[in-house]
Coordinates of N, CA, C and O in Angstrom, one line a residue:
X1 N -31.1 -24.1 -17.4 CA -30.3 -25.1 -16.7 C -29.1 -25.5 -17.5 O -28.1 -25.8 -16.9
X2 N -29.1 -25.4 -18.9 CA -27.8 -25.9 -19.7 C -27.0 -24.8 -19.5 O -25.8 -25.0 -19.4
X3 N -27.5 -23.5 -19.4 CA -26.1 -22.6 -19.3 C -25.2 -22.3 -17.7 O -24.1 -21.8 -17.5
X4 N -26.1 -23.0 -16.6 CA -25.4 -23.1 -15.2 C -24.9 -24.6 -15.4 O -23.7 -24.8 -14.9
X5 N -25.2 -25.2 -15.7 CA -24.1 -26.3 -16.0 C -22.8 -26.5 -16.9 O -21.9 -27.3 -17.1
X6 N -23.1 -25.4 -17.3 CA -21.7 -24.9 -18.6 C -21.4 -24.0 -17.5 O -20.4 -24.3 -16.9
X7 N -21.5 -23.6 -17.4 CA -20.7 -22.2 -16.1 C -19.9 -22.8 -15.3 O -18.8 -22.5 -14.8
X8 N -20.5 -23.8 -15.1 CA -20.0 -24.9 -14.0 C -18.2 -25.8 -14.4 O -17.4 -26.1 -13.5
X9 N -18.1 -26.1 -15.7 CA -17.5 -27.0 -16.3 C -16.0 -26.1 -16.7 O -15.7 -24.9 -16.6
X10 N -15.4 -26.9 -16.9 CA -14.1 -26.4 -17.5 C -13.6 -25.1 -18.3 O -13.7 -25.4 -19.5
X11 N -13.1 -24.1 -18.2 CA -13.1 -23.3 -19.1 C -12.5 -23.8 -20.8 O -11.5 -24.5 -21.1
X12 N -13.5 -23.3 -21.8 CA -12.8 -24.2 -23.5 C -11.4 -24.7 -23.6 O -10.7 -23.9 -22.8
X13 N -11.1 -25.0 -23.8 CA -9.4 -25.9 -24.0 C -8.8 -26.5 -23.3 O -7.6 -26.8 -23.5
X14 N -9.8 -26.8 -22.3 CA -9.7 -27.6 -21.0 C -8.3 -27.3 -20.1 O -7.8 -28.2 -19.4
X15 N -7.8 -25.9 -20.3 CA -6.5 -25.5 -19.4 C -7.1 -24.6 -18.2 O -7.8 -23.6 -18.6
X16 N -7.0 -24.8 -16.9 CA -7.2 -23.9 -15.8 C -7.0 -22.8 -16.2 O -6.2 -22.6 -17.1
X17 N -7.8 -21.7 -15.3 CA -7.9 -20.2 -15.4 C -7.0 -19.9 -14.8 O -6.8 -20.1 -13.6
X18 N -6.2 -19.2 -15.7 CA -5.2 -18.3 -14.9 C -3.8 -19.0 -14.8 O -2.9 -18.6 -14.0
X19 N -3.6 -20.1 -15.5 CA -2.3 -20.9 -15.1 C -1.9 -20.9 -14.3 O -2.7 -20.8 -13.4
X20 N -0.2 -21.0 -13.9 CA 0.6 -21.4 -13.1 C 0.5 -19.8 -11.7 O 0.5 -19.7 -10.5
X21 N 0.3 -18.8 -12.8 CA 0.1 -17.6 -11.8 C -0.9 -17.7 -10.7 O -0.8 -17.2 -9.6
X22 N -2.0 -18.4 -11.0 CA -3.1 -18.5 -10.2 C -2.6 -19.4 -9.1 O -2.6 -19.1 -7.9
X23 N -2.2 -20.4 -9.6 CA -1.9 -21.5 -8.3 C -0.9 -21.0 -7.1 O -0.9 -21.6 -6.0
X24 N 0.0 -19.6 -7.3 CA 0.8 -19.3 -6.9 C -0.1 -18.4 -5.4 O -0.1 -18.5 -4.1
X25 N -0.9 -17.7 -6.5 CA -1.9 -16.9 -5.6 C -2.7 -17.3 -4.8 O -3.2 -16.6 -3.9
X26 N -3.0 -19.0 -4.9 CA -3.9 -19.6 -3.9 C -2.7 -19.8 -2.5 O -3.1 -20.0 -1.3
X27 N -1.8 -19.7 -2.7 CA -0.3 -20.3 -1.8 C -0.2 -18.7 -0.9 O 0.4 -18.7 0.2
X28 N -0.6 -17.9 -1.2 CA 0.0 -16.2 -0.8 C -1.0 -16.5 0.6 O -0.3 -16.8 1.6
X29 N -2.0 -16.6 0.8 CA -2.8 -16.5 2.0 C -2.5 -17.2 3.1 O -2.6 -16.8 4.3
X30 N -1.9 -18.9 2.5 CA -1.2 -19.6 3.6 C -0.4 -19.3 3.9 O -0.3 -19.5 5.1
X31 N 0.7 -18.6 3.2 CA 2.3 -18.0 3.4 C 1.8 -16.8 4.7 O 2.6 -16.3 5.5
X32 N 0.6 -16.6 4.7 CA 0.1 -15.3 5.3 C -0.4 -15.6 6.6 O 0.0 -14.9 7.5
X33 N -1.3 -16.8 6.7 CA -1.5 -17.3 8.0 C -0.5 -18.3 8.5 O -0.9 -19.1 9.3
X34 N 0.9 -18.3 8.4 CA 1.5 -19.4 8.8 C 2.7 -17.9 9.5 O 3.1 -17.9 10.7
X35 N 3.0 -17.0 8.8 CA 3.6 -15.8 9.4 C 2.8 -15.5 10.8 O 3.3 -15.2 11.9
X36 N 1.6 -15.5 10.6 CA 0.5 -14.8 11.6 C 0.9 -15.7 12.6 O 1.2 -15.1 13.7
X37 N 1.0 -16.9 12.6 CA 0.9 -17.7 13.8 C 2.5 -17.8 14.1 O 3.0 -18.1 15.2
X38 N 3.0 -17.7 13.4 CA 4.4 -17.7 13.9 C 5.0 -16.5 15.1 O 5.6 -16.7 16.1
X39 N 4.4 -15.1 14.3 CA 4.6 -14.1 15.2 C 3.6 -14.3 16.5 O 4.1 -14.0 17.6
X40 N 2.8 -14.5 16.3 CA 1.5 -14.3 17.7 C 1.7 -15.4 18.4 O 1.7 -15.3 19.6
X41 N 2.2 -16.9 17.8 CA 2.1 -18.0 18.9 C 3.3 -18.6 19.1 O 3.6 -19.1 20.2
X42 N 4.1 -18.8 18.3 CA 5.2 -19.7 17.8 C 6.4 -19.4 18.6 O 6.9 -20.1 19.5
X43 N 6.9 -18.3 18.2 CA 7.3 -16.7 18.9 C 7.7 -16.8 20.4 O 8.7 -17.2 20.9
X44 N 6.5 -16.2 20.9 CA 6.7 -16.0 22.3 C 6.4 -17.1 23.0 O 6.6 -16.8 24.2
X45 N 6.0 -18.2 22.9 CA 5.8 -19.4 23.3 C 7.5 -19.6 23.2 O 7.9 -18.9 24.1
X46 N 8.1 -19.9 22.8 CA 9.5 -20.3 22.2 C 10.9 -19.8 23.4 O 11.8 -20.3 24.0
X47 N 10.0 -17.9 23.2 CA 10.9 -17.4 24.1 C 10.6 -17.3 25.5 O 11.4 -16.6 26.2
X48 N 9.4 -17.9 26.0 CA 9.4 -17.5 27.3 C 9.9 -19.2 27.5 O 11.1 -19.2 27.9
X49 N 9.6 -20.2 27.4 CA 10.4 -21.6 27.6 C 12.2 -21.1 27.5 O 13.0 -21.8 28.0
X50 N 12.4 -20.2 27.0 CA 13.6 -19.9 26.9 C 13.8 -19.5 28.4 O 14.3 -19.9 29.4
X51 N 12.8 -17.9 27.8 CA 13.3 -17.4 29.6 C 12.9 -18.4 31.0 O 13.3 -18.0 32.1
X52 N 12.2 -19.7 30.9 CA 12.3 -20.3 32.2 C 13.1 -21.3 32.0 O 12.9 -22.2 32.8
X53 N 13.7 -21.6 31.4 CA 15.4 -22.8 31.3 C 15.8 -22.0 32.1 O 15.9 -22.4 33.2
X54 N 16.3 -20.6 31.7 CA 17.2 -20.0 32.3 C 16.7 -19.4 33.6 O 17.3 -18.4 33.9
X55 N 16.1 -19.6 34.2 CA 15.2 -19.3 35.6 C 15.7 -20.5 36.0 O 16.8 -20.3 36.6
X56 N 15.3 -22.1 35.9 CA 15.5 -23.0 36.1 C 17.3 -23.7 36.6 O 17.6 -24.5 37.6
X57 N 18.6 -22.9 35.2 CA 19.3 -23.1 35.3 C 19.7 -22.2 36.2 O 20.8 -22.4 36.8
X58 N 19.0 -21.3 36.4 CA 20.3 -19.9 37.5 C 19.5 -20.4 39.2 O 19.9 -19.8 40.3
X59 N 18.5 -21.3 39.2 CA 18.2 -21.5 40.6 C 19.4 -21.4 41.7 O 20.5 -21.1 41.2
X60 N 19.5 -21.5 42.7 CA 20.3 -22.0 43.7 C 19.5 -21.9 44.9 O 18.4 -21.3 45.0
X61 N 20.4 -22.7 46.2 CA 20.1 -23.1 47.4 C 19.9 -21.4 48.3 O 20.8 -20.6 48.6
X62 N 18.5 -21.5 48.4 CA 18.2 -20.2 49.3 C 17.3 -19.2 49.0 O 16.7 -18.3 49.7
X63 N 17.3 -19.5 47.6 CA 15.8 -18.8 47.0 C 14.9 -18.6 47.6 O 15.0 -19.1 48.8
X64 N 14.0 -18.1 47.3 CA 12.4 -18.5 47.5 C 11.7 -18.3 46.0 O 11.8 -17.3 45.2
X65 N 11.2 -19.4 46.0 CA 10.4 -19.4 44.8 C 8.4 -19.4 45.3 O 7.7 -19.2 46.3
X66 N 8.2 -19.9 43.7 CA 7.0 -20.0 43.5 C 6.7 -21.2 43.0 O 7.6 -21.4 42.1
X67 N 5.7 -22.3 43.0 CA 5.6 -23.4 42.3 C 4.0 -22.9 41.1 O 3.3 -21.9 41.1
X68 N 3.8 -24.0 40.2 CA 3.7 -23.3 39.3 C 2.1 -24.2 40.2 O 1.3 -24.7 39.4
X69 N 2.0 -24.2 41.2 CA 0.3 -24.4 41.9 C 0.4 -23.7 42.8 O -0.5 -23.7 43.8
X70 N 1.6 -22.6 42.8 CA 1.2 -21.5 43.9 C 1.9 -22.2 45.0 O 2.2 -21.3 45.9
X71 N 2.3 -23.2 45.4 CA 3.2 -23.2 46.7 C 4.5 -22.4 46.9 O 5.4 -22.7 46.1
X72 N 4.6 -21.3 47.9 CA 6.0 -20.8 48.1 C 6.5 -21.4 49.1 O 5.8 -21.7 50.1
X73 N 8.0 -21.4 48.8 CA 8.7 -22.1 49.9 C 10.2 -21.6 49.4 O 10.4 -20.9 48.5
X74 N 11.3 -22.2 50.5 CA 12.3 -21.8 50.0 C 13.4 -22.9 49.9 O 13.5 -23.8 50.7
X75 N 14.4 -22.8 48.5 CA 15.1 -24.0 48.2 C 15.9 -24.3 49.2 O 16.6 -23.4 49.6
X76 N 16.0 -25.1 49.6 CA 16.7 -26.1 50.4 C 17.7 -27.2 49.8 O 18.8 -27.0 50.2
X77 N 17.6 -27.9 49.2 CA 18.2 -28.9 48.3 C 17.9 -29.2 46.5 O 16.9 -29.1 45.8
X78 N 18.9 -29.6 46.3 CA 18.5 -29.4 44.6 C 19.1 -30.7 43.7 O 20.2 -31.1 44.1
X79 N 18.8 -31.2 42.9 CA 18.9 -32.1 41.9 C 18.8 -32.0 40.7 O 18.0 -31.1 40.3
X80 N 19.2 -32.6 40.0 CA 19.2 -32.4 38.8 C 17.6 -32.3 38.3 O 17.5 -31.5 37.3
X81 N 16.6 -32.9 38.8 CA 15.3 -33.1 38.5 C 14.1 -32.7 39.7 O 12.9 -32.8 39.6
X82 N 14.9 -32.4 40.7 CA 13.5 -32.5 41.7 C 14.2 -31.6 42.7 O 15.4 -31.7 42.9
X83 N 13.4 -30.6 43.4 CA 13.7 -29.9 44.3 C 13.1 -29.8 45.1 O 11.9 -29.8 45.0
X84 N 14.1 -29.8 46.9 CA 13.3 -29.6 47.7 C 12.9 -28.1 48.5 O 13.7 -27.3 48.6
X85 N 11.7 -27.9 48.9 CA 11.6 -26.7 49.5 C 11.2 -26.8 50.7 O 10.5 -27.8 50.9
X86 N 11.4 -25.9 51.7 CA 11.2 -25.7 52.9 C 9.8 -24.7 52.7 O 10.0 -23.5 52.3
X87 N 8.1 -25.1 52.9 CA 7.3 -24.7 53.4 C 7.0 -23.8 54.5 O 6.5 -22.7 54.4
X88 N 7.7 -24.7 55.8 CA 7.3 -23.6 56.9 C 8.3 -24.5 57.3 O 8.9 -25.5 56.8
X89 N 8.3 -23.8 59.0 CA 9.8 -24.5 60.1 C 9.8 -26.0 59.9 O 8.9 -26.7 60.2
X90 N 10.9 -26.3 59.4 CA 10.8 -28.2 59.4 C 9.9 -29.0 58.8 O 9.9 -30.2 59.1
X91 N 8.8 -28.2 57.8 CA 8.5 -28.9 57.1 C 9.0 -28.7 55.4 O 9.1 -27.7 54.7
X92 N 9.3 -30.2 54.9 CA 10.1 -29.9 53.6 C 9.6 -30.8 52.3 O 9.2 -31.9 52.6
X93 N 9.6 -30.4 51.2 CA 8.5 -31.0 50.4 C 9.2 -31.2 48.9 O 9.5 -30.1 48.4
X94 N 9.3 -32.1 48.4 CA 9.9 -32.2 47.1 C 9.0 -31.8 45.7 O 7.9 -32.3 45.6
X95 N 9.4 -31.1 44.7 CA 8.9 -30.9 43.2 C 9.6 -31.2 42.6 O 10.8 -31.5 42.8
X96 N 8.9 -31.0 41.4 CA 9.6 -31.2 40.2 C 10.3 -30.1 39.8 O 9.7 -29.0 39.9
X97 N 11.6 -30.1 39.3 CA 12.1 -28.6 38.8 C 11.4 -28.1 37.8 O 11.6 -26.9 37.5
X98 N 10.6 -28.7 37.3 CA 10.0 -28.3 35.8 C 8.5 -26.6 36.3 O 8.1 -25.5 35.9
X99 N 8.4 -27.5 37.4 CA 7.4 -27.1 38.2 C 7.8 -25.9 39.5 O 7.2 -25.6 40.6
X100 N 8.6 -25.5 39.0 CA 9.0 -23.9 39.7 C 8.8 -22.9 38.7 O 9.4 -22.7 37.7
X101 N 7.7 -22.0 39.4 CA 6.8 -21.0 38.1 C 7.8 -19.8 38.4 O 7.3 -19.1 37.5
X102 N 8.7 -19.0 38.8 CA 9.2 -18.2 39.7 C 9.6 -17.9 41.0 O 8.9 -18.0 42.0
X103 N 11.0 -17.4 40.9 CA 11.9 -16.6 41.6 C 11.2 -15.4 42.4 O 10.8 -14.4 41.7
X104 N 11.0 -15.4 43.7 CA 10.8 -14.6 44.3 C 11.4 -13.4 45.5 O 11.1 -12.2 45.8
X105 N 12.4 -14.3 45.9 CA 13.4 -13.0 46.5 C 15.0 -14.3 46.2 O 15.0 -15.5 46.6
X106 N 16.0 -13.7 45.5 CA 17.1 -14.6 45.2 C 17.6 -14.1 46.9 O 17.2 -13.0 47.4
X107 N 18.4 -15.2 47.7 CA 19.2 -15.1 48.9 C 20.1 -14.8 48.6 O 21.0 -14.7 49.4

């Protein structure tokens, strides 16, 4: 029992193992998972919000899109924030621009 409780305890001269090098080495694995998630999620998350601004910004009157619940329809009117689409003959329905998932035939 006295020698796992000394195993347990401070190394003699009460200075951590391995000094300043060691603490550096505990930091390498985080530097390693914070890359990981940068490339795998950070990344492409980043750039496809990219590529739909620019979906968003290149819209115009005559599209047909896609809403991001699957309604297609085709642009009719536009705002700065909300768009309308034509459903079917004379019927016409407002979204949100945020909420156009895709371009499907530009007019």
């Amino acid at each position: 029992m006295l020698g796992l409780a000394f195993a347990m305890g401070t190394p003699p001269g009460g200075a951590p193992a391995g000094g300043p090098q060691s603490a550096l080495m505990n930091l390498v694995p985080l530097v390693l998972m914070f890359a990981i998630f940068y490339f795998l999620l950070i990344r492409p998350q980043q750039k496809k919000a990219k590529e739909h601004r620019a979906l968003l910004d290149n819209l115009k009157k005559g599209d047909q899109v896609v809403t991001a619940g699957g309604m297609h329809g085709k642009v009719t009117a536009m705002d700065e924030t909300v768009i309308t689409l034509e459903i079917a003959s004379g019927v016409n329905v407002k979204f949100n621009k945020g909420h156009i998932a895709s371009v499907v035939k530009k007019d």
